Amino acid sequence: MIHTLDLRFGRPHTIAAYLVETSAGPVLVETGPESTYPRLKEALAEHGVLPADLRAVFVSHIHLDHAGAAWRLVEEGAPVVYVHPRGAPHLVDPSRLWESASRIYGAQMEALWGRPGPVPPGRVRAVEDGEEVAVGTSRFLAVDTPGHAGHHHAWVLGGVIFSGDVGGVRIGGGPVVPPFPPPEIHLERWKASLDRLRGLGATEIRPTHFGAYPDVAAHLDDLEDRMFRWAERVLGWLREGLDEDAMIPRFEELVADELRSAGLDEETLAEYEIADPAWMSVPGLVRYWRKVHPERAAGA
């Protein structure tokens, strides 16, 4: 059985961790940020689980809303954290990750994400693409899925995909929207990752933001369509000569219009904005166009 733990980051339904019952004991997929660690412990306790009871922790990637509390879980007894090989060094020494995020969030860092801390090297396991991790009779398959980040795994358990951020953001059964934070957005790699997920024949997808959805094919198709449409809109503004500050309100309007047209209420719109803030997607897409397709960004 899989339980969705709502970490209530700012509002409900913005960040999930997933508690998986296995024959060997409980396993956690995603940790949320350190700032929501008290809520994570509370949610685990609601299922009779302490951090020391966990048999393993899996994280999709090392962004702070996905793995920020990993060190706290290990500090309180979780035995091992499984992670993409490119992410493993940043769990052991989070200083570069913290410095990079501080350039984006500034003085809000601690309020949003809490405190950084290292995971001892002996408690971190780097897992290669295609490798399976057995926990009792459960087998977690690592699927290398770059595009949102170059150090991203989707974890697959039977017919369930824990998609991290490569599977987009979806709240309350609404549209699937792409999170585009800098600095590693790469749409062609992201599309290839979605194609890999399609090929798994999964029956359920569980994005970290937020919940469980059985319509896997439609979910991935919706995400791919919106990824490229929204990226092209930003490219158009870039070629018009707009700077990022001018683009952000336009992008916010684009997102809100699509969500409202899908029938979502203002409360759900606010949840989407916390889970996937428009002000962070614009610089991610601008960097993508300038770095990956400079000729298009320049209007050639």
PDB file of C-alpha atoms in Angstrom:
ATOM      1  CA  MET A   1       0.000   0.000   0.000  1.00  0.00           C
ATOM      2  CA  ILE A   2       1.114   3.562  -0.765  1.00  0.00           C
ATOM      3  CA  HIS A   3       0.112   6.516   1.415  1.00  0.00           C
ATOM      4  CA  THR A   4       0.285  10.143   0.243  1.00  0.00           C
ATOM      5  CA  LEU A   5       1.723  12.352   2.975  1.00  0.00           C
ATOM      6  CA  ASP A   6       0.724  15.996   2.563  1.00  0.00           C
ATOM      7  CA  LEU A   7       3.602  18.129   3.822  1.00  0.00           C
ATOM      8  CA  ARG A   8       1.471  21.307   3.682  1.00  0.00           C
ATOM      9  CA  PHE A   9       4.158  23.568   2.296  1.00  0.00           C
ATOM     10  CA  GLY A  10       2.409  26.919   2.589  1.00  0.00           C
ATOM     11  CA  ARG A  11      -0.904  25.310   1.643  1.00  0.00           C
ATOM     12  CA  PRO A  12      -2.233  21.772   1.341  1.00  0.00           C
ATOM     13  CA  HIS A  13      -1.586  19.759  -1.830  1.00  0.00           C
ATOM     14  CA  THR A  14       1.722  21.411  -2.778  1.00  0.00           C
ATOM     15  CA  ILE A  15       4.397  18.868  -1.762  1.00  0.00           C
ATOM     16  CA  ALA A  16       3.940  15.152  -1.123  1.00  0.00           C
ATOM     17  CA  ALA A  17       6.077  12.413   0.290  1.00  0.00           C
ATOM     18  CA  TYR A  18       4.994   8.830  -0.339  1.00  0.00           C
ATOM     19  CA  LEU A  19       5.028   6.173   2.366  1.00  0.00           C
ATOM     20  CA  VAL A  20       5.268   2.685   0.880  1.00  0.00           C
ATOM     21  CA  GLU A  21       4.518  -0.427   2.908  1.00  0.00           C
ATOM     22  CA  THR A  22       6.855  -3.302   1.975  1.00  0.00           C
ATOM     23  CA  SER A  23       7.350  -6.812   3.365  1.00  0.00           C
ATOM     24  CA  ALA A  24      10.542  -5.542   5.039  1.00  0.00           C
ATOM     25  CA  GLY A  25       8.988  -2.427   6.549  1.00  0.00           C
ATOM     26  CA  PRO A  26       8.127   1.140   5.521  1.00  0.00           C
ATOM     27  CA  VAL A  27       9.930   3.045   2.769  1.00  0.00           C
ATOM     28  CA  LEU A  28       9.720   6.766   1.992  1.00  0.00           C
ATOM     29  CA  VAL A  29       9.820   8.282  -1.490  1.00  0.00           C
ATOM     30  CA  GLU A  30      10.761  12.002  -1.340  1.00  0.00           C
ATOM     31  CA  THR A  31      11.381  13.899   1.893  1.00  0.00           C
ATOM     32  CA  GLY A  32      10.189  17.433   1.227  1.00  0.00           C
ATOM     33  CA  PRO A  33      12.214  20.405   2.477  1.00  0.00           C
ATOM     34  CA  GLU A  34      13.751  20.598   5.918  1.00  0.00           C
ATOM     35  CA  SER A  35      11.261  23.364   6.761  1.00  0.00           C
ATOM     36  CA  THR A  36       8.377  20.853   6.659  1.00  0.00           C
ATOM     37  CA  TYR A  37      10.220  18.148   8.594  1.00  0.00           C
ATOM     38  CA  PRO A  38       7.986  18.520  11.678  1.00  0.00           C
ATOM     39  CA  ARG A  39       4.946  17.928   9.456  1.00  0.00           C
ATOM     40  CA  LEU A  40       6.670  14.934   7.812  1.00  0.00           C
ATOM     41  CA  LYS A  41       7.288  13.356  11.216  1.00  0.00           C
ATOM     42  CA  GLU A  42       3.679  14.034  12.185  1.00  0.00           C
ATOM     43  CA  ALA A  43       2.402  12.432   8.962  1.00  0.00           C
ATOM     44  CA  LEU A  44       4.628   9.394   9.468  1.00  0.00           C
ATOM     45  CA  ALA A  45       3.404   9.075  13.060  1.00  0.00           C
ATOM     46  CA  GLU A  46      -0.193   9.055  11.814  1.00  0.00           C
ATOM     47  CA  HIS A  47       0.719   5.741  10.199  1.00  0.00           C
ATOM     48  CA  GLY A  48       2.629   4.503  13.237  1.00  0.00           C
ATOM     49  CA  VAL A  49       6.049   5.116  11.673  1.00  0.00           C
ATOM     50  CA  LEU A  50       9.124   6.785  13.154  1.00  0.00           C
ATOM     51  CA  PRO A  51      12.103   7.898  11.025  1.00  0.00           C
ATOM     52  CA  ALA A  52      14.139   5.040  12.538  1.00  0.00           C
ATOM     53  CA  ASP A  53      11.510   2.555  11.316  1.00  0.00           C
ATOM     54  CA  LEU A  54      12.137   3.421   7.671  1.00  0.00           C
ATOM     55  CA  ARG A  55      14.004   0.766   5.723  1.00  0.00           C
ATOM     56  CA  ALA A  56      15.032   3.161   2.949  1.00  0.00           C
ATOM     57  CA  VAL A  57      14.508   6.653   1.570  1.00  0.00           C
ATOM     58  CA  PHE A  58      14.352   7.339  -2.182  1.00  0.00           C
ATOM     59  CA  VAL A  59      14.639  10.835  -3.659  1.00  0.00           C
ATOM     60  CA  SER A  60      13.991  11.763  -7.296  1.00  0.00           C
ATOM     61  CA  HIS A  61      16.572  14.551  -7.306  1.00  0.00           C
ATOM     62  CA  ILE A  62      18.305  16.814  -4.832  1.00  0.00           C
ATOM     63  CA  HIS A  63      16.287  20.033  -5.204  1.00  0.00           C
ATOM     64  CA  LEU A  64      15.370  21.244  -1.747  1.00  0.00           C
ATOM     65  CA  ASP A  65      11.634  20.543  -2.015  1.00  0.00           C
ATOM     66  CA  HIS A  66      12.411  16.878  -2.774  1.00  0.00           C
ATOM     67  CA  ALA A  67      15.436  15.954  -0.680  1.00  0.00           C
ATOM     68  CA  GLY A  68      15.982  18.812   1.767  1.00  0.00           C
ATOM     69  CA  ALA A  69      14.949  16.756   4.808  1.00  0.00           C
ATOM     70  CA  ALA A  70      16.987  13.665   3.908  1.00  0.00           C
ATOM     71  CA  TRP A  71      19.707  14.534   6.411  1.00  0.00           C
ATOM     72  CA  ARG A  72      17.152  14.909   9.216  1.00  0.00           C
ATOM     73  CA  LEU A  73      15.690  11.456   8.523  1.00  0.00           C
ATOM     74  CA  VAL A  74      19.157   9.891   8.578  1.00  0.00           C
ATOM     75  CA  GLU A  75      20.032  11.820  11.735  1.00  0.00           C
ATOM     76  CA  GLU A  76      17.011  10.180  13.391  1.00  0.00           C
ATOM     77  CA  GLY A  77      17.796   6.683  12.225  1.00  0.00           C
ATOM     78  CA  ALA A  78      16.797   6.143   8.577  1.00  0.00           C
ATOM     79  CA  PRO A  79      19.527   3.813   7.257  1.00  0.00           C
ATOM     80  CA  VAL A  80      20.077   4.867   3.639  1.00  0.00           C
ATOM     81  CA  VAL A  81      19.099   7.396   0.975  1.00  0.00           C
ATOM     82  CA  TYR A  82      18.984   6.258  -2.663  1.00  0.00           C
ATOM     83  CA  VAL A  83      19.681   8.948  -5.242  1.00  0.00           C
ATOM     84  CA  HIS A  84      20.907   9.621  -8.774  1.00  0.00           C
ATOM     85  CA  PRO A  85      24.731   9.395  -9.054  1.00  0.00           C
ATOM     86  CA  ARG A  86      25.021  13.076 -10.000  1.00  0.00           C
ATOM     87  CA  GLY A  87      22.975  14.055  -6.952  1.00  0.00           C
ATOM     88  CA  ALA A  88      24.800  11.916  -4.399  1.00  0.00           C
ATOM     89  CA  PRO A  89      27.742  14.313  -3.777  1.00  0.00           C
ATOM     90  CA  HIS A  90      25.292  17.127  -2.994  1.00  0.00           C
ATOM     91  CA  LEU A  91      23.608  15.096  -0.263  1.00  0.00           C
ATOM     92  CA  VAL A  92      27.000  14.504   1.340  1.00  0.00           C
ATOM     93  CA  ASP A  93      28.029  18.158   0.988  1.00  0.00           C
ATOM     94  CA  PRO A  94      25.045  20.457   0.307  1.00  0.00           C
ATOM     95  CA  SER A  95      27.060  23.695   0.364  1.00  0.00           C
ATOM     96  CA  ARG A  96      27.132  24.253  -3.420  1.00  0.00           C
ATOM     97  CA  LEU A  97      23.436  23.402  -3.728  1.00  0.00           C
ATOM     98  CA  TRP A  98      22.617  25.793  -0.898  1.00  0.00           C
ATOM     99  CA  GLU A  99      24.701  28.587  -2.435  1.00  0.00           C
ATOM    100  CA  SER A 100      23.039  28.099  -5.819  1.00  0.00           C
ATOM    101  CA  ALA A 101      19.551  28.163  -4.321  1.00  0.00           C
ATOM    102  CA  SER A 102      20.439  31.228  -2.235  1.00  0.00           C
ATOM    103  CA  ARG A 103      21.086  33.179  -5.433  1.00  0.00           C
ATOM    104  CA  ILE A 104      17.447  32.533  -6.378  1.00  0.00           C
ATOM    105  CA  TYR A 105      15.692  32.829  -3.000  1.00  0.00           C
ATOM    106  CA  GLY A 106      17.919  35.274  -1.150  1.00  0.00           C
ATOM    107  CA  ALA A 107      16.741  36.189   2.333  1.00  0.00           C
ATOM    108  CA  GLN A 108      13.778  33.805   2.049  1.00  0.00           C
ATOM    109  CA  MET A 109      15.984  30.702   2.019  1.00  0.00           C
ATOM    110  CA  GLU A 110      15.611  29.552   5.603  1.00  0.00           C
ATOM    111  CA  ALA A 111      11.924  30.451   5.870  1.00  0.00           C
ATOM    112  CA  LEU A 112      11.140  28.471   2.730  1.00  0.00           C
ATOM    113  CA  TRP A 113      13.534  25.555   2.897  1.00  0.00           C
ATOM    114  CA  GLY A 114      14.825  25.321   6.462  1.00  0.00           C
ATOM    115  CA  ARG A 115      18.414  24.409   7.255  1.00  0.00           C
ATOM    116  CA  PRO A 116      20.980  22.454   5.220  1.00  0.00           C
ATOM    117  CA  GLY A 117      22.764  19.440   6.603  1.00  0.00           C
ATOM    118  CA  PRO A 118      25.002  16.656   5.290  1.00  0.00           C
ATOM    119  CA  VAL A 119      24.087  13.009   4.932  1.00  0.00           C
ATOM    120  CA  PRO A 120      27.049  10.824   5.984  1.00  0.00           C
ATOM    121  CA  PRO A 121      28.685   9.240   2.910  1.00  0.00           C
ATOM    122  CA  GLY A 122      28.036   5.754   4.242  1.00  0.00           C
ATOM    123  CA  ARG A 123      24.290   6.410   4.253  1.00  0.00           C
ATOM    124  CA  VAL A 124      24.076   7.597   0.619  1.00  0.00           C
ATOM    125  CA  ARG A 125      23.693   5.093  -2.223  1.00  0.00           C
ATOM    126  CA  ALA A 126      24.059   6.249  -5.825  1.00  0.00           C
ATOM    127  CA  VAL A 127      21.838   4.182  -8.127  1.00  0.00           C
ATOM    128  CA  GLU A 128      22.509   3.873 -11.846  1.00  0.00           C
ATOM    129  CA  ASP A 129      19.910   4.023 -14.596  1.00  0.00           C
ATOM    130  CA  GLY A 130      18.111   0.689 -14.906  1.00  0.00           C
ATOM    131  CA  GLU A 131      19.297  -0.573 -11.530  1.00  0.00           C
ATOM    132  CA  GLU A 132      16.757  -2.094  -9.161  1.00  0.00           C
ATOM    133  CA  VAL A 133      16.793  -1.703  -5.390  1.00  0.00           C
ATOM    134  CA  ALA A 134      15.109  -4.524  -3.495  1.00  0.00           C
ATOM    135  CA  VAL A 135      13.383  -3.800  -0.193  1.00  0.00           C
ATOM    136  CA  GLY A 136      11.844  -7.051   0.942  1.00  0.00           C
ATOM    137  CA  THR A 137       9.817  -8.295  -2.011  1.00  0.00           C
ATOM    138  CA  SER A 138       9.414  -4.777  -3.451  1.00  0.00           C
ATOM    139  CA  ARG A 139      11.733  -3.681  -6.239  1.00  0.00           C
ATOM    140  CA  PHE A 140      12.296  -0.008  -7.002  1.00  0.00           C
ATOM    141  CA  LEU A 141      13.585   0.627 -10.539  1.00  0.00           C
ATOM    142  CA  ALA A 142      15.689   3.735 -11.218  1.00  0.00           C
ATOM    143  CA  VAL A 143      14.880   5.433 -14.528  1.00  0.00           C
ATOM    144  CA  ASP A 144      17.226   8.237 -15.520  1.00  0.00           C
ATOM    145  CA  THR A 145      14.917  11.083 -16.556  1.00  0.00           C
ATOM    146  CA  PRO A 146      16.742  14.350 -17.285  1.00  0.00           C
ATOM    147  CA  GLY A 147      15.095  17.497 -18.613  1.00  0.00           C
ATOM    148  CA  HIS A 148      13.943  19.192 -15.429  1.00  0.00           C
ATOM    149  CA  ALA A 149      17.307  18.417 -13.845  1.00  0.00           C
ATOM    150  CA  GLY A 150      20.292  16.437 -15.038  1.00  0.00           C
ATOM    151  CA  HIS A 151      20.396  14.397 -11.816  1.00  0.00           C
ATOM    152  CA  HIS A 152      16.810  13.111 -11.887  1.00  0.00           C
ATOM    153  CA  HIS A 153      15.472   9.587 -11.431  1.00  0.00           C
ATOM    154  CA  ALA A 154      11.883   8.500 -11.665  1.00  0.00           C
ATOM    155  CA  TRP A 155      11.375   5.545  -9.333  1.00  0.00           C
ATOM    156  CA  VAL A 156       9.142   2.753 -10.578  1.00  0.00           C
ATOM    157  CA  LEU A 157       7.467   0.229  -8.291  1.00  0.00           C
ATOM    158  CA  GLY A 158       5.390  -2.294 -10.191  1.00  0.00           C
ATOM    159  CA  GLY A 159       2.942  -0.230 -12.223  1.00  0.00           C
ATOM    160  CA  VAL A 160       3.502   2.980 -10.247  1.00  0.00           C
ATOM    161  CA  ILE A 161       5.804   5.809 -11.349  1.00  0.00           C
ATOM    162  CA  PHE A 162       7.040   8.181  -8.662  1.00  0.00           C
ATOM    163  CA  SER A 163       7.831  10.914 -11.153  1.00  0.00           C
ATOM    164  CA  GLY A 164       9.439  13.632  -9.041  1.00  0.00           C
ATOM    165  CA  ASP A 165       9.298  16.733 -11.244  1.00  0.00           C
ATOM    166  CA  VAL A 166       9.840  15.159 -14.660  1.00  0.00           C
ATOM    167  CA  GLY A 167       6.159  14.171 -14.589  1.00  0.00           C
ATOM    168  CA  GLY A 168       5.098  17.766 -14.003  1.00  0.00           C
ATOM    169  CA  VAL A 169       2.875  19.391 -11.407  1.00  0.00           C
ATOM    170  CA  ARG A 170      -0.783  18.396 -11.092  1.00  0.00           C
ATOM    171  CA  ILE A 171      -3.110  19.285  -8.251  1.00  0.00           C
ATOM    172  CA  GLY A 172      -6.668  18.169  -7.670  1.00  0.00           C
ATOM    173  CA  GLY A 173      -6.941  16.466 -11.035  1.00  0.00           C
ATOM    174  CA  GLY A 174      -6.229  19.717 -12.873  1.00  0.00           C
ATOM    175  CA  PRO A 175      -3.947  20.235 -15.874  1.00  0.00           C
ATOM    176  CA  VAL A 176      -0.350  19.027 -15.780  1.00  0.00           C
ATOM    177  CA  VAL A 177       2.042  21.978 -15.791  1.00  0.00           C
ATOM    178  CA  PRO A 178       5.822  21.915 -16.252  1.00  0.00           C
ATOM    179  CA  PRO A 179       8.193  23.260 -13.574  1.00  0.00           C
ATOM    180  CA  PHE A 180      10.978  25.176 -15.347  1.00  0.00           C
ATOM    181  CA  PRO A 181      13.454  26.381 -12.701  1.00  0.00           C
ATOM    182  CA  PRO A 182      17.000  27.269 -13.728  1.00  0.00           C
ATOM    183  CA  PRO A 183      19.636  26.147 -14.442  1.00  0.00           C
ATOM    184  CA  GLU A 184      19.218  22.727 -16.132  1.00  0.00           C
ATOM    185  CA  ILE A 185      15.990  22.871 -18.173  1.00  0.00           C
ATOM    186  CA  HIS A 186      16.404  20.992 -21.448  1.00  0.00           C
ATOM    187  CA  LEU A 187      13.194  20.331 -23.383  1.00  0.00           C
ATOM    188  CA  GLU A 188      14.558  17.760 -25.830  1.00  0.00           C
ATOM    189  CA  ARG A 189      15.942  15.648 -22.990  1.00  0.00           C
ATOM    190  CA  TRP A 190      12.698  16.106 -21.090  1.00  0.00           C
ATOM    191  CA  LYS A 191      10.677  14.828 -24.054  1.00  0.00           C
ATOM    192  CA  ALA A 192      12.958  11.784 -24.298  1.00  0.00           C
ATOM    193  CA  SER A 193      12.345  11.159 -20.597  1.00  0.00           C
ATOM    194  CA  LEU A 194       8.585  11.301 -21.113  1.00  0.00           C
ATOM    195  CA  ASP A 195       8.933   8.810 -23.953  1.00  0.00           C
ATOM    196  CA  ARG A 196      10.782   6.464 -21.584  1.00  0.00           C
ATOM    197  CA  LEU A 197       8.009   6.775 -19.025  1.00  0.00           C
ATOM    198  CA  ARG A 198       5.390   6.064 -21.689  1.00  0.00           C
ATOM    199  CA  GLY A 199       7.228   2.865 -22.552  1.00  0.00           C
ATOM    200  CA  LEU A 200       6.910   1.503 -19.020  1.00  0.00           C
ATOM    201  CA  GLY A 201       3.219   0.636 -19.350  1.00  0.00           C
ATOM    202  CA  ALA A 202       2.514   2.085 -15.900  1.00  0.00           C
ATOM    203  CA  THR A 203      -0.982   2.216 -14.425  1.00  0.00           C
ATOM    204  CA  GLU A 204      -0.445   5.138 -12.047  1.00  0.00           C
ATOM    205  CA  ILE A 205       1.756   8.219 -11.839  1.00  0.00           C
ATOM    206  CA  ARG A 206       2.537  10.016  -8.589  1.00  0.00           C
ATOM    207  CA  PRO A 207       4.207  13.421  -9.063  1.00  0.00           C
ATOM    208  CA  THR A 208       5.681  14.974  -5.938  1.00  0.00           C
ATOM    209  CA  HIS A 209       3.388  17.932  -6.636  1.00  0.00           C
ATOM    210  CA  PHE A 210       0.830  16.282  -6.028  1.00  0.00           C
ATOM    211  CA  GLY A 211      -1.117  13.042  -5.694  1.00  0.00           C
ATOM    212  CA  ALA A 212      -1.913   9.854  -7.630  1.00  0.00           C
ATOM    213  CA  TYR A 213      -3.394   9.663 -11.147  1.00  0.00           C
ATOM    214  CA  PRO A 214      -4.381   6.585 -13.184  1.00  0.00           C
ATOM    215  CA  ASP A 215      -4.508   8.295 -16.602  1.00  0.00           C
ATOM    216  CA  VAL A 216      -0.772   7.994 -17.209  1.00  0.00           C
ATOM    217  CA  ALA A 217      -0.735   8.387 -20.999  1.00  0.00           C
ATOM    218  CA  ALA A 218      -3.040  11.410 -20.992  1.00  0.00           C
ATOM    219  CA  HIS A 219      -1.064  12.938 -18.121  1.00  0.00           C
ATOM    220  CA  LEU A 220       2.234  12.691 -20.008  1.00  0.00           C
ATOM    221  CA  ASP A 221       0.689  13.930 -23.261  1.00  0.00           C
ATOM    222  CA  ASP A 222      -0.812  16.952 -21.496  1.00  0.00           C
ATOM    223  CA  LEU A 223       2.544  17.776 -19.935  1.00  0.00           C
ATOM    224  CA  GLU A 224       4.474  17.479 -23.197  1.00  0.00           C
ATOM    225  CA  ASP A 225       2.027  19.715 -25.047  1.00  0.00           C
ATOM    226  CA  ARG A 226       2.175  22.414 -22.404  1.00  0.00           C
ATOM    227  CA  MET A 227       5.975  22.234 -22.080  1.00  0.00           C
ATOM    228  CA  PHE A 228       6.547  23.173 -25.686  1.00  0.00           C
ATOM    229  CA  ARG A 229       3.668  25.657 -26.006  1.00  0.00           C
ATOM    230  CA  TRP A 230       4.740  27.617 -22.952  1.00  0.00           C
ATOM    231  CA  ALA A 231       8.393  27.529 -23.970  1.00  0.00           C
ATOM    232  CA  GLU A 232       7.503  28.951 -27.400  1.00  0.00           C
ATOM    233  CA  ARG A 233       5.586  31.791 -25.760  1.00  0.00           C
ATOM    234  CA  VAL A 234       8.651  32.736 -23.711  1.00  0.00           C
ATOM    235  CA  LEU A 235      10.787  32.512 -26.848  1.00  0.00           C
ATOM    236  CA  GLY A 236       8.454  34.954 -28.563  1.00  0.00           C
ATOM    237  CA  TRP A 237       8.753  37.446 -25.731  1.00  0.00           C
ATOM    238  CA  LEU A 238      12.527  36.997 -25.685  1.00  0.00           C
ATOM    239  CA  ARG A 239      12.730  37.804 -29.395  1.00  0.00           C
ATOM    240  CA  GLU A 240      10.534  40.868 -28.829  1.00  0.00           C
ATOM    241  CA  GLY A 241      13.269  42.159 -26.538  1.00  0.00           C
ATOM    242  CA  LEU A 242      11.395  41.793 -23.241  1.00  0.00           C
ATOM    243  CA  ASP A 243      13.453  41.263 -20.106  1.00  0.00           C
ATOM    244  CA  GLU A 244      12.557  38.668 -17.489  1.00  0.00           C
ATOM    245  CA  ASP A 245      10.802  41.173 -15.233  1.00  0.00           C
ATOM    246  CA  ALA A 246       8.467  42.075 -18.090  1.00  0.00           C
ATOM    247  CA  MET A 247       7.860  38.439 -18.994  1.00  0.00           C
ATOM    248  CA  ILE A 248       6.889  37.227 -15.517  1.00  0.00           C
ATOM    249  CA  PRO A 249       3.428  38.891 -15.318  1.00  0.00           C
ATOM    250  CA  ARG A 250       2.679  37.693 -18.843  1.00  0.00           C
ATOM    251  CA  PHE A 251       3.662  34.172 -17.898  1.00  0.00           C
ATOM    252  CA  GLU A 252       1.588  34.360 -14.709  1.00  0.00           C
ATOM    253  CA  GLU A 253      -1.415  35.412 -16.792  1.00  0.00           C
ATOM    254  CA  LEU A 254      -0.824  32.580 -19.267  1.00  0.00           C
ATOM    255  CA  VAL A 255      -0.749  30.002 -16.465  1.00  0.00           C
ATOM    256  CA  ALA A 256      -3.760  31.419 -14.634  1.00  0.00           C
ATOM    257  CA  ASP A 257      -5.849  31.592 -17.810  1.00  0.00           C
ATOM    258  CA  GLU A 258      -5.190  27.952 -18.634  1.00  0.00           C
ATOM    259  CA  LEU A 259      -5.945  26.801 -15.107  1.00  0.00           C
ATOM    260  CA  ARG A 260      -9.142  28.831 -14.892  1.00  0.00           C
ATOM    261  CA  SER A 261     -10.266  27.570 -18.298  1.00  0.00           C
ATOM    262  CA  ALA A 262      -9.939  24.044 -16.859  1.00  0.00           C
ATOM    263  CA  GLY A 263     -12.454  25.003 -14.174  1.00  0.00           C
ATOM    264  CA  LEU A 264     -10.096  25.356 -11.226  1.00  0.00           C
ATOM    265  CA  ASP A 265     -10.978  27.676  -8.370  1.00  0.00           C
ATOM    266  CA  GLU A 266      -8.740  30.401  -6.926  1.00  0.00           C
ATOM    267  CA  GLU A 267      -7.668  28.233  -3.996  1.00  0.00           C
ATOM    268  CA  THR A 268      -6.306  25.585  -6.348  1.00  0.00           C
ATOM    269  CA  LEU A 269      -4.638  28.263  -8.480  1.00  0.00           C
ATOM    270  CA  ALA A 270      -2.818  29.432  -5.352  1.00  0.00           C
ATOM    271  CA  GLU A 271      -1.680  25.863  -4.661  1.00  0.00           C
ATOM    272  CA  TYR A 272      -0.292  25.582  -8.203  1.00  0.00           C
ATOM    273  CA  GLU A 273       1.569  28.869  -7.790  1.00  0.00           C
ATOM    274  CA  ILE A 274       3.266  27.656  -4.593  1.00  0.00           C
ATOM    275  CA  ALA A 275       4.175  24.293  -6.116  1.00  0.00           C
ATOM    276  CA  ASP A 276       5.362  25.786  -9.432  1.00  0.00           C
ATOM    277  CA  PRO A 277       5.941  29.554  -9.188  1.00  0.00           C
ATOM    278  CA  ALA A 278       5.800  31.409 -12.486  1.00  0.00           C
ATOM    279  CA  TRP A 279       8.581  33.802 -11.466  1.00  0.00           C
ATOM    280  CA  MET A 280      10.976  30.848 -11.331  1.00  0.00           C
ATOM    281  CA  SER A 281       9.952  29.300 -14.655  1.00  0.00           C
ATOM    282  CA  VAL A 282      10.676  32.391 -16.745  1.00  0.00           C
ATOM    283  CA  PRO A 283      14.440  32.545 -15.984  1.00  0.00           C
ATOM    284  CA  GLY A 284      14.657  28.781 -16.454  1.00  0.00           C
ATOM    285  CA  LEU A 285      13.192  29.005 -19.940  1.00  0.00           C
ATOM    286  CA  VAL A 286      15.177  32.104 -20.899  1.00  0.00           C
ATOM    287  CA  ARG A 287      18.375  30.306 -19.911  1.00  0.00           C
ATOM    288  CA  TYR A 288      17.303  27.234 -21.921  1.00  0.00           C
ATOM    289  CA  TRP A 289      16.727  29.224 -25.107  1.00  0.00           C
ATOM    290  CA  ARG A 290      19.948  31.218 -24.794  1.00  0.00           C
ATOM    291  CA  LYS A 291      22.104  28.222 -23.896  1.00  0.00           C
ATOM    292  CA  VAL A 292      20.614  25.405 -25.991  1.00  0.00           C
ATOM    293  CA  HIS A 293      19.180  27.325 -28.967  1.00  0.00           C
ATOM    294  CA  PRO A 294      21.004  30.680 -29.093  1.00  0.00           C
ATOM    295  CA  GLU A 295      20.207  31.124 -32.785  1.00  0.00           C
ATOM    296  CA  ARG A 296      16.466  30.992 -32.080  1.00  0.00           C
ATOM    297  CA  ALA A 297      16.787  33.239 -29.044  1.00  0.00           C
ATOM    298  CA  ALA A 298      18.531  35.803 -31.215  1.00  0.00           C
ATOM    299  CA  GLY A 299      15.788  35.648 -33.829  1.00  0.00           C
ATOM    300  CA  ALA A 300      17.825  33.929 -36.540  1.00  0.00           C
TER     301      ALA A 300
END
